[in-house]
Coordinates of C-alpha atoms in Angstrom, one line a residue:
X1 CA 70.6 -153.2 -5.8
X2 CA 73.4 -150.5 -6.6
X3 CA 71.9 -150.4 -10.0
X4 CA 68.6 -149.2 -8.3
X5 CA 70.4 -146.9 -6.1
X6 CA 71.8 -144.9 -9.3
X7 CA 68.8 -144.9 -11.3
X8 CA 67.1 -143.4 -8.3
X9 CA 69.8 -140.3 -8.6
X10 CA 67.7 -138.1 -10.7
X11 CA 65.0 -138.3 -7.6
X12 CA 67.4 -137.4 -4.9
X13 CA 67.9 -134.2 -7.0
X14 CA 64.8 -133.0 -8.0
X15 CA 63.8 -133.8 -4.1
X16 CA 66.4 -131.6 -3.0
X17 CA 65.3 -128.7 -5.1
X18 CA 61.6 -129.2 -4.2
X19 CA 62.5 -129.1 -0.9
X20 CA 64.5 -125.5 -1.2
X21 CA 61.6 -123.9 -3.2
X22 CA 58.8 -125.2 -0.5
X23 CA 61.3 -123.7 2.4
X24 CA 61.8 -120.1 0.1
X25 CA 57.7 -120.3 -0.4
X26 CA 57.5 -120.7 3.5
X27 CA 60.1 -117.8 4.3
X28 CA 58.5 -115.5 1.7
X29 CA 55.4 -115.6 3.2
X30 CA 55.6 -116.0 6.7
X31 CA 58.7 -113.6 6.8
X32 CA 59.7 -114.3 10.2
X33 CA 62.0 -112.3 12.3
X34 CA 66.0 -113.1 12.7
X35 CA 68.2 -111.6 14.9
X36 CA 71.3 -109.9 13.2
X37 CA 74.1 -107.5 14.6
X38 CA 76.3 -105.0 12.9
X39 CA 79.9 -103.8 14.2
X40 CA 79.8 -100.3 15.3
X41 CA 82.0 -97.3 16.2
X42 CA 82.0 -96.3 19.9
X43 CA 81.4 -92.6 20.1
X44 CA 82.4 -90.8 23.3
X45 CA 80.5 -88.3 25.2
X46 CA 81.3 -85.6 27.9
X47 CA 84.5 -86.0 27.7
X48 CA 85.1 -82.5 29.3
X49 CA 83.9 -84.0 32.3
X50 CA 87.4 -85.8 33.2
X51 CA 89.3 -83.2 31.3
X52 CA 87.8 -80.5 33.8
X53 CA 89.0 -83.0 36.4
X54 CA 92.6 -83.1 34.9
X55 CA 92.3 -86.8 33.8
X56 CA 92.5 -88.6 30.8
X57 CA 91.0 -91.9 29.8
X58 CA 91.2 -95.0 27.6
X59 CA 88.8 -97.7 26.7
X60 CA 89.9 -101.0 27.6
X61 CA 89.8 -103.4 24.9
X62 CA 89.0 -102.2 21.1
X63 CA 87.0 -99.0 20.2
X64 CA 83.9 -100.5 18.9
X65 CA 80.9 -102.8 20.3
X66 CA 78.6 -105.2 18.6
X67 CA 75.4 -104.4 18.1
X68 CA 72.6 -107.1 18.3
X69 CA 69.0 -106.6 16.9
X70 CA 65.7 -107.9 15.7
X71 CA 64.4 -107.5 11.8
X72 CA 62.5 -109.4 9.5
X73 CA 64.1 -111.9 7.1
X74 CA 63.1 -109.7 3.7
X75 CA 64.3 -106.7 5.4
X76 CA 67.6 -107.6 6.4
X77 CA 69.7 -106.5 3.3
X78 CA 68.4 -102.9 3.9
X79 CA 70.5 -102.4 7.9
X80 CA 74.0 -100.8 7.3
X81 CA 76.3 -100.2 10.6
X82 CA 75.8 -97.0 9.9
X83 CA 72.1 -97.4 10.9
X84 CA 73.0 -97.2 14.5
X85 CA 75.0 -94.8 16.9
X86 CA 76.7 -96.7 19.9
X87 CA 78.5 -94.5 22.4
X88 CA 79.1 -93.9 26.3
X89 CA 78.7 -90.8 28.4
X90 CA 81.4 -90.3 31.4
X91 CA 79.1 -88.1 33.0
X92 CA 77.8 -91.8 33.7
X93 CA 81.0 -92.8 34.3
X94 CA 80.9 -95.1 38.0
X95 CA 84.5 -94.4 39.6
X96 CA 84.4 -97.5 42.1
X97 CA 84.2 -100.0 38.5
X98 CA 85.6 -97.5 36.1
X99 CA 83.1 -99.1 34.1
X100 CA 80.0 -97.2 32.0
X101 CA 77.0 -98.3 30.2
X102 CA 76.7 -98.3 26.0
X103 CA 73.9 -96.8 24.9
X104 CA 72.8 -97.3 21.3
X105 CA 70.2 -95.2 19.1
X106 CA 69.3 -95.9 15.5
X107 CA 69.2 -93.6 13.4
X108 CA 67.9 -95.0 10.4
X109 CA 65.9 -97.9 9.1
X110 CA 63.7 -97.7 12.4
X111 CA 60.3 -99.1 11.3
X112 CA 62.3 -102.4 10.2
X113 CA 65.0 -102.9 12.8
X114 CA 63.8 -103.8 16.4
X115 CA 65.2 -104.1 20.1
X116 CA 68.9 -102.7 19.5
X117 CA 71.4 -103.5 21.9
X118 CA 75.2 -103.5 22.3
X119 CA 76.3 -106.7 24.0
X120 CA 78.1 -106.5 26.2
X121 CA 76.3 -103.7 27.5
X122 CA 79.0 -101.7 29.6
X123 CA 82.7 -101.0 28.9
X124 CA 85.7 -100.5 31.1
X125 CA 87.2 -97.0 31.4
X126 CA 90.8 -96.5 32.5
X127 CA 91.4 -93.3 33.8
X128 CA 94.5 -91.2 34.4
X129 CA 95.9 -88.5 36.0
X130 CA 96.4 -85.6 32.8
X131 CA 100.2 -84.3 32.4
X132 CA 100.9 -80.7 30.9
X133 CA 104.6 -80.9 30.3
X134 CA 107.3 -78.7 27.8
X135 CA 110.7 -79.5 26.8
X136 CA 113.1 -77.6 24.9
X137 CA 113.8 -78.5 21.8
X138 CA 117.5 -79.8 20.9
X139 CA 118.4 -79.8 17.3
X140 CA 120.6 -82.6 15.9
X141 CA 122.5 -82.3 12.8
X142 CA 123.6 -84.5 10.3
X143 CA 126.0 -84.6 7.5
X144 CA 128.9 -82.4 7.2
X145 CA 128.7 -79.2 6.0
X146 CA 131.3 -77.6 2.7
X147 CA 134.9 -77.9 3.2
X148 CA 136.2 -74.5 5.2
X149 CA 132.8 -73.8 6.6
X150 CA 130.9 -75.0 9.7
X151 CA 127.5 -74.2 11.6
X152 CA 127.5 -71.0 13.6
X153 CA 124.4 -70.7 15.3
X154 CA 120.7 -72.8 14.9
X155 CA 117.1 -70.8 15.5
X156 CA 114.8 -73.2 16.0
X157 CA 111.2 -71.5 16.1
X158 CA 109.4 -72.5 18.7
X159 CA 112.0 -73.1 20.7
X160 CA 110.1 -75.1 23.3
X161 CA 106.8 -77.8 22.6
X162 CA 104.2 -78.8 25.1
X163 CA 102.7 -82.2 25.4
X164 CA 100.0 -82.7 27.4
X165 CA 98.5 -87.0 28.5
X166 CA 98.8 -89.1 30.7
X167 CA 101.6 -89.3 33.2
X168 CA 102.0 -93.2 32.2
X169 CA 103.0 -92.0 28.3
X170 CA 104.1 -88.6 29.3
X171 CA 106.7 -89.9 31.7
X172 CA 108.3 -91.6 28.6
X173 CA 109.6 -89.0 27.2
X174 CA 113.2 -87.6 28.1
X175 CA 114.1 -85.1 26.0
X176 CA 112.6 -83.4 22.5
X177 CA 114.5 -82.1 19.8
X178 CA 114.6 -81.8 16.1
X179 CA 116.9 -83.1 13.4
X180 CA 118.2 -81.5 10.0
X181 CA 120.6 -82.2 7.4
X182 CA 123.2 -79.9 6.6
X183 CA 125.6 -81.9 4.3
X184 CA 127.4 -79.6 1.8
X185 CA 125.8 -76.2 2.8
X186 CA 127.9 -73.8 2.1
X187 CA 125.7 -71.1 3.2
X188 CA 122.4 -69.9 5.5
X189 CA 119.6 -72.4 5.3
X190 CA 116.1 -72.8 6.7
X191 CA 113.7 -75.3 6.7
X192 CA 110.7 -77.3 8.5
X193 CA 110.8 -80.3 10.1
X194 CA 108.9 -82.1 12.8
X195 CA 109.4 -82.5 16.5
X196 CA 110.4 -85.9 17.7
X197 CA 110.8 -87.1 21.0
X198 CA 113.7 -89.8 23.2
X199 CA 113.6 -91.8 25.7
X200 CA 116.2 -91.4 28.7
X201 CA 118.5 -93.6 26.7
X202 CA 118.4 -91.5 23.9
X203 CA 116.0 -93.8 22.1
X204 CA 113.2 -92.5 19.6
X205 CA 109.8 -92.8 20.7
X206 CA 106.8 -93.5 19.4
X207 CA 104.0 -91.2 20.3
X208 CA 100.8 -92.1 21.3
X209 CA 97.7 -91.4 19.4
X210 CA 96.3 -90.1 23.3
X211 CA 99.1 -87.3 23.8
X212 CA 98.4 -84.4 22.0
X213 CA 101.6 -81.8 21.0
X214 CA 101.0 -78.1 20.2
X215 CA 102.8 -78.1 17.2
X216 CA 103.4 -80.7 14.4
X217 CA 106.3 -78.1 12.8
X218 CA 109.2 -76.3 13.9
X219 CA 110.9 -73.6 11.7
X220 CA 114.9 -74.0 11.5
X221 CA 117.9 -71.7 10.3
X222 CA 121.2 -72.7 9.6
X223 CA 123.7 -69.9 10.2
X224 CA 127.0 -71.0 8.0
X225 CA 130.1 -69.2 9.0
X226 CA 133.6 -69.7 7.0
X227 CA 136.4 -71.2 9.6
X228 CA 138.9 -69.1 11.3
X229 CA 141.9 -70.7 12.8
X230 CA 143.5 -68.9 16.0
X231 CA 146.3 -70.0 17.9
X232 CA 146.5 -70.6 21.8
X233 CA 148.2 -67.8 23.7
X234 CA 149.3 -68.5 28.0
X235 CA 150.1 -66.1 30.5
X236 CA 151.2 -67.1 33.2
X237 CA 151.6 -66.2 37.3
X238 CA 153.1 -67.0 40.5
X239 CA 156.3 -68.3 41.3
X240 CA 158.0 -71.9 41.2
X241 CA 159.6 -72.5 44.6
X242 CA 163.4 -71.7 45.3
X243 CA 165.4 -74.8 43.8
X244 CA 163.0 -75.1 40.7
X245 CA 162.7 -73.5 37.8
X246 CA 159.5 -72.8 35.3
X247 CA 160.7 -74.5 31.8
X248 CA 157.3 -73.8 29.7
X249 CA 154.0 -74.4 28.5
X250 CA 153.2 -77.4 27.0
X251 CA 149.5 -78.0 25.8
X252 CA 148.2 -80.9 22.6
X253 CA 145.9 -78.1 21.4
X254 CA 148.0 -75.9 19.5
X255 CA 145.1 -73.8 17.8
X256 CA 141.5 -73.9 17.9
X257 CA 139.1 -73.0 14.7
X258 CA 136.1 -70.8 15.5
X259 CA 133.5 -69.4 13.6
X260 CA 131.3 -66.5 14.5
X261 CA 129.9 -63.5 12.8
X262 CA 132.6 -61.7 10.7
X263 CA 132.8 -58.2 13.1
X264 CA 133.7 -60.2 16.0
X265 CA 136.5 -62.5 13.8
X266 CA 137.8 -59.7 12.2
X267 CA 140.3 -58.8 15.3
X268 CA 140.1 -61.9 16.5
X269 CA 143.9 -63.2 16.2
X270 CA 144.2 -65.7 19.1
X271 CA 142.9 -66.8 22.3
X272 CA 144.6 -66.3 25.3
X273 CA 144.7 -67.7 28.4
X274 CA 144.7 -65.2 31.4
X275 CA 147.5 -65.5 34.4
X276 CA 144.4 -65.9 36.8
X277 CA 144.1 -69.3 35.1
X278 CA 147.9 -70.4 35.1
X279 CA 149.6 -69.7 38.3
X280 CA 152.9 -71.2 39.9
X281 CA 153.2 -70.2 43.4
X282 CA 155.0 -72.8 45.2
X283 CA 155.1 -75.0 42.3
X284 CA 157.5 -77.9 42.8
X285 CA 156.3 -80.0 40.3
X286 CA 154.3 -80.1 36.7
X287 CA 151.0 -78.5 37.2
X288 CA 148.2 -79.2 35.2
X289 CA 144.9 -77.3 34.4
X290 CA 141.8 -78.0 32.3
X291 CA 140.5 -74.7 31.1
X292 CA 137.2 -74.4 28.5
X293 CA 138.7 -72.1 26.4
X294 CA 135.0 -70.8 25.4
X295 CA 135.0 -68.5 28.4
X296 CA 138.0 -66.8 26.1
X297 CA 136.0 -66.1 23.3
X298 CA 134.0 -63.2 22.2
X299 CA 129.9 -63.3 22.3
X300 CA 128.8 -65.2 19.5
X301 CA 132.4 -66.6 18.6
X302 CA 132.2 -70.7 19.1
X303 CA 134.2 -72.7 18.6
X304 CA 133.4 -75.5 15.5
X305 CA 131.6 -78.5 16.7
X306 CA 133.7 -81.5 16.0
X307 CA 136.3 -79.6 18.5
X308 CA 136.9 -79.7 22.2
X309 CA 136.2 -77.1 24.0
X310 CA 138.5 -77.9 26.8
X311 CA 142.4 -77.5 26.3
X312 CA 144.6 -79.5 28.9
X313 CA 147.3 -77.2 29.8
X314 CA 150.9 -78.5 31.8
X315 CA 153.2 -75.8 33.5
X316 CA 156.7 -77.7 33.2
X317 CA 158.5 -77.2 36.8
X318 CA 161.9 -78.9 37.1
X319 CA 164.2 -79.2 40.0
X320 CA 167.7 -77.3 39.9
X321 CA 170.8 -79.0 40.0
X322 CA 174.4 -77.6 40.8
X323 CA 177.7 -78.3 39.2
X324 CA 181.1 -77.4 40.2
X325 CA 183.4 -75.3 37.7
X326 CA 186.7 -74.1 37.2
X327 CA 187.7 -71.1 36.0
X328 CA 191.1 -70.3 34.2
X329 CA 192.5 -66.9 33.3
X330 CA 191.8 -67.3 29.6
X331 CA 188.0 -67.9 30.6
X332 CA 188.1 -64.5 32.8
X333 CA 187.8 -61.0 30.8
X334 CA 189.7 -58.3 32.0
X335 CA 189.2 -55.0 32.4
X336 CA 191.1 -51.6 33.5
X337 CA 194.1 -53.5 33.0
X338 CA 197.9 -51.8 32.7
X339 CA 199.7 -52.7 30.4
X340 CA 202.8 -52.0 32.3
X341 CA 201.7 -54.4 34.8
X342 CA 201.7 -58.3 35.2
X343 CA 198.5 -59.9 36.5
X344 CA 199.1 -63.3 38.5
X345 CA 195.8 -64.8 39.4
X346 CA 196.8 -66.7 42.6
X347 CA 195.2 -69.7 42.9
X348 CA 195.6 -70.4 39.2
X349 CA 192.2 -72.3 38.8
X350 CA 189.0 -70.5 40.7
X351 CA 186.2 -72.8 41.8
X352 CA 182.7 -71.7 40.9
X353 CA 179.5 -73.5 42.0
X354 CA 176.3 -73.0 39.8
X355 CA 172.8 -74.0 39.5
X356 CA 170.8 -74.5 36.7
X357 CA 168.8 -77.7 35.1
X358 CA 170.6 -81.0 34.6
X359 CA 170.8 -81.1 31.0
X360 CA 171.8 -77.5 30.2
X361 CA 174.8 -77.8 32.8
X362 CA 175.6 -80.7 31.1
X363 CA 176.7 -78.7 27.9
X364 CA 177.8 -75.9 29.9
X365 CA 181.6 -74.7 29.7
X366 CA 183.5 -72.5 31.6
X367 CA 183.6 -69.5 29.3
X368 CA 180.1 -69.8 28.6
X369 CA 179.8 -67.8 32.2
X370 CA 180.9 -65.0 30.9
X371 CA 183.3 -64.4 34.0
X372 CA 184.9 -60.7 34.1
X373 CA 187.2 -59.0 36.7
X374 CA 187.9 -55.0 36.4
X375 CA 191.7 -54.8 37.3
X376 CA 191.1 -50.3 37.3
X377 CA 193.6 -49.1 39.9
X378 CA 195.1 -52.0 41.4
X379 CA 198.9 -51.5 42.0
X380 CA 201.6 -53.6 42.7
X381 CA 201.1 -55.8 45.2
X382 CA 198.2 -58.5 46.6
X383 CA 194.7 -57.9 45.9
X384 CA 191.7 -59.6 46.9
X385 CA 190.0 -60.8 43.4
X386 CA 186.1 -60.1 42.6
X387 CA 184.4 -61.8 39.8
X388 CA 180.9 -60.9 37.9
X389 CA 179.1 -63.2 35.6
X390 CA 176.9 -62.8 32.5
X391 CA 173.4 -62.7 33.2
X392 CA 171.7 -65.8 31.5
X393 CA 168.4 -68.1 31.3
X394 CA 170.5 -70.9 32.2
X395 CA 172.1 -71.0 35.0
X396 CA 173.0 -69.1 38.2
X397 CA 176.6 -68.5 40.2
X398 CA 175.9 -69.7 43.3
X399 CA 179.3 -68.9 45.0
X400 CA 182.8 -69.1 43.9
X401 CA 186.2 -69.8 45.6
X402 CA 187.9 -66.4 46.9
X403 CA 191.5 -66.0 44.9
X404 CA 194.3 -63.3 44.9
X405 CA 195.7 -61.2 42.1
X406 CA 199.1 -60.0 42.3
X407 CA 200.1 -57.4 40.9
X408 CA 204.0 -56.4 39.7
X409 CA 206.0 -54.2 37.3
X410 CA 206.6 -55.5 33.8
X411 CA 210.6 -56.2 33.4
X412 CA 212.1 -52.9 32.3
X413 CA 209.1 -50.4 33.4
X414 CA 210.4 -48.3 35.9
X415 CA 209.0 -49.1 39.1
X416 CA 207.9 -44.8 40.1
X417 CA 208.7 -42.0 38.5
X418 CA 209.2 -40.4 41.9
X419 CA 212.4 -42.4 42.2
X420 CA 215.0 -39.4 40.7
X421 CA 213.4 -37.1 43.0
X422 CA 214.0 -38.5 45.9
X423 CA 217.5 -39.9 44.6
X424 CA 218.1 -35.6 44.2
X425 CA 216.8 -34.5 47.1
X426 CA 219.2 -37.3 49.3
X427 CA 222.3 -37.4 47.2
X428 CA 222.8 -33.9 46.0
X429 CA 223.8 -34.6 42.4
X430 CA 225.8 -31.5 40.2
X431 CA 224.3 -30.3 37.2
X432 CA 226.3 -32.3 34.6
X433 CA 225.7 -35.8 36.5
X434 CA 221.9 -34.6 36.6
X435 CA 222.4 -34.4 32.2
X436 CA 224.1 -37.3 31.9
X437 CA 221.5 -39.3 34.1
X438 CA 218.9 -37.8 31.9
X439 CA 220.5 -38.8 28.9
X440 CA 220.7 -42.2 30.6
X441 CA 216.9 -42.5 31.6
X442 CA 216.2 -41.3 28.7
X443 CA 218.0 -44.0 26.5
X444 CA 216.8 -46.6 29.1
X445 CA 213.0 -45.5 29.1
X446 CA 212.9 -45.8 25.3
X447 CA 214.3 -49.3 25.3
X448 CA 212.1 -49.9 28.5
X449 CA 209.0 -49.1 26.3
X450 CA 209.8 -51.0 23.5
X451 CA 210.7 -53.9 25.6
X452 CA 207.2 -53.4 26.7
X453 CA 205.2 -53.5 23.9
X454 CA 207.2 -57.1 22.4
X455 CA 206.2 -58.4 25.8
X456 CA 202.1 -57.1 25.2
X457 CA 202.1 -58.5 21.8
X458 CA 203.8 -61.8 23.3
X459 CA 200.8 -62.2 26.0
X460 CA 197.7 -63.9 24.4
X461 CA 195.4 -62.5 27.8
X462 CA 196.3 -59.3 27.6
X463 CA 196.2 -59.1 23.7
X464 CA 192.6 -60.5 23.9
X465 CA 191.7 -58.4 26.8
X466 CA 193.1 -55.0 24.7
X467 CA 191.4 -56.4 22.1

């Protein structure tokens, strides 16, 4: 039996094939008709009519439709999609559905191709409210540009784009700027480059293909400006309250560098800080203001990018101290003094209180007040004593304790020259007692004198007051 069944192999072939050529035979001649379809482009029509309305629109699903028709067997190797033009108007547009019928025409190939449809034969139509919207452009810059130079100014022509869509995609976008490299410049530079737009988050967007911008290119130039260095300057106002005292300016930024064109640099030296900024009044404590020292600057002067504009500024206020002193003769300068006189500062140690910060009084000394007292026409006898004090940044005499100087005739000095008169006009003295006391005086003053100037050079005060 299986041996039958493979002889009979040859049959089963040439059946087969007889069977294909009797079915081409059939189809060549009776040509019957087969239904076919072709995918085709959906054209769009009227679309003015939701523009005018300020509305946009997209096709739900994809942007073409199938197109079903009739044509005979032989003929169907001659259709090409092209053959046909499938498209909806939105004048027909039906609001309630948002839905509009597909109309299709051929165009060529008409005596062969019959009954042309699209299937299906309506399409969805989404529709929007249109958005017109600008933005100004922000430029971003990357690299770094030559050492000792740094960007001045960017023109960016346009400065602003306009976007127009639907709110849905419009609504997306945040911000639009423009980026361009500037590593190594060393000098002006221009270029184009293309808009691109962010998200709130500072994200890049993609845009969509149904938002139209009014330019695809925006002109830039670089202005490059070599770097000037200036260094911070503070005035200051006001008052600390009594018991405190201002100590200084302290700020972290020391200097700022700025670049500009070179007329406004060129007597540009520093940047000062007005009093109307910085004022103490009342201060009993460190004040601090934040001040953007760009307000300081001339027009078209910035300052370099990578830089704060912003200087913190502290006004140092500390609270006085006092500190009682005592005072010595050495630590007292005289002046007017006699040097037939002898000065005995009664008590012998004069209390003096004064005020200044902690840690200056702390090194202070007592000559350091620079204490004085002008002994000019005191005579022998008890005077009250009055001290001044050098002027200083340090410290202040608040008060100091009252003391007497007494005053008395140096051993020897005679004590008034008046004394012989009134010794002639009581006692009545002859001529040669009158020449002998003369002689006598005489002698006596001369010994007085010298007396007087071993005891001058023996008194250190006195030589370093003379001196």
């Amino acid at each position: 039996m299986k041996a039958k069944e493979i002889n009979n192999l040859k049959l089963k072939i040439i059946s087969i094939f007889l069977a294909f050529f009797i079915w081409l035979v059939v189809v060549n001649v009776s040509n019957p008709e087969v239904v076919r379809s072709k995918e085709v482009p959906l054209d769009i029509l009227n679309e003015q009519v939701l523009t005018d309305a300020k509305r946009t629109f997209e096709i739900s699903g994809k942007n073409t439709v199938t197109v079903y028709f009739d044509v005979r067997t032989r003929d169907e190797y001659k259709v090409r999609p092209t053959d046909f033009s499938a498209y909806i108007d939105l004048a027909d547009l039906y609001d309630v559905t948002g839905s509009v019928q597909v109309k299709v025409d051929v165009l060529n190939n008409k005596e062969i191709i019959k009954n042309a449809a699209a299937r299906p034969g309506v399409v969805r139509v989404e529709t929007e409210e249109l958005q017109t919207k600008s933005f100004d452009l922000a430029a971003v810059t990357d690299g770094k540009e030559a050492d000792g130079y740094a960007l001045n100014d960017i023109t960016l022509t346009p400065k602003t784009i306009t976007v127009k869509g639907p709110v849905s995609k419009v609504g997306l976008i945040s911000y639009a700027g423009v980026e361009i490299k500037k590593s190594g410049v060393s000098e002006d530079t221009e270029g184009v480059t293309a808009p691109i737009f962010y998200d709130a988050n500072g994200n890049k967007l993609e845009i969509s293909d149904r938002i139209e911008v009014n330019t695809s290119e925006i002109q830039y130039h670089l202005s490059i400006s070599k770097i000037k260095n200036l260094p911070l300057d503070f005035e200051v106002s006001g008052k600390e309250e009594s018991g405190y005292r201002f100590t200084g300016v302290e700020c972290e930024t020391k200097s700022i560098s700025v670049v500009g064109p070179k007329s406004s640099l060129a007597s540009l030296n520093r940047v000062t800080v007005p009093a109307a900024e910085l004022n103490l009044d009342g201060a009993t404590a460190d004040r601090t203001y934040t001040v953007d020292l760009r307000k300081y600057l001339p027009a078209g002067v910035s300052i370099v990018g990578s830089e704060s504009p912003e200087a913190v500024i502290r006004l140092k206020v500390e609270k006085l101290v006092t500190r009682d002193m005592a005072l010595t003769e050495s630590d007292i300068r005289r002046e007017g003094f006699s040097a037939d006189y002898n000065y005995q500062f009664r008590p012998s140690r004069i209390g003096v209180l004064v005020q200044g910060l902690e840690e200056e009084l702390a090194e202070l000394n007592a000559s350091d007040l620079g204490a004085e007292i002008n002994l000019a026409g005191m005579e022998p006898g008890t005077h009250s004593g009055s001290l001044e004090f050098a002027e200083s940044d340090v410290f202040d005499v608040l008060d100091y304790a009252q003391f007497e100087i007494e005053v008395s005739h140096k051993i020897g000095v005679l004590e008034s020259p008046a004394s012989s008169t009134d010794g002639e006009e009581q006692g009545g003295t002859t001529e040669a007692d009158s020449d002998t006391e003369t002689e006598t005086t005489a002698k006596k003053t001369t010994e007085d004198q010298s007396a007087a100037d071993s005891t001058a050079e023996s008194d250190p005060v006195n030589e370093q007051k003379e001196g």
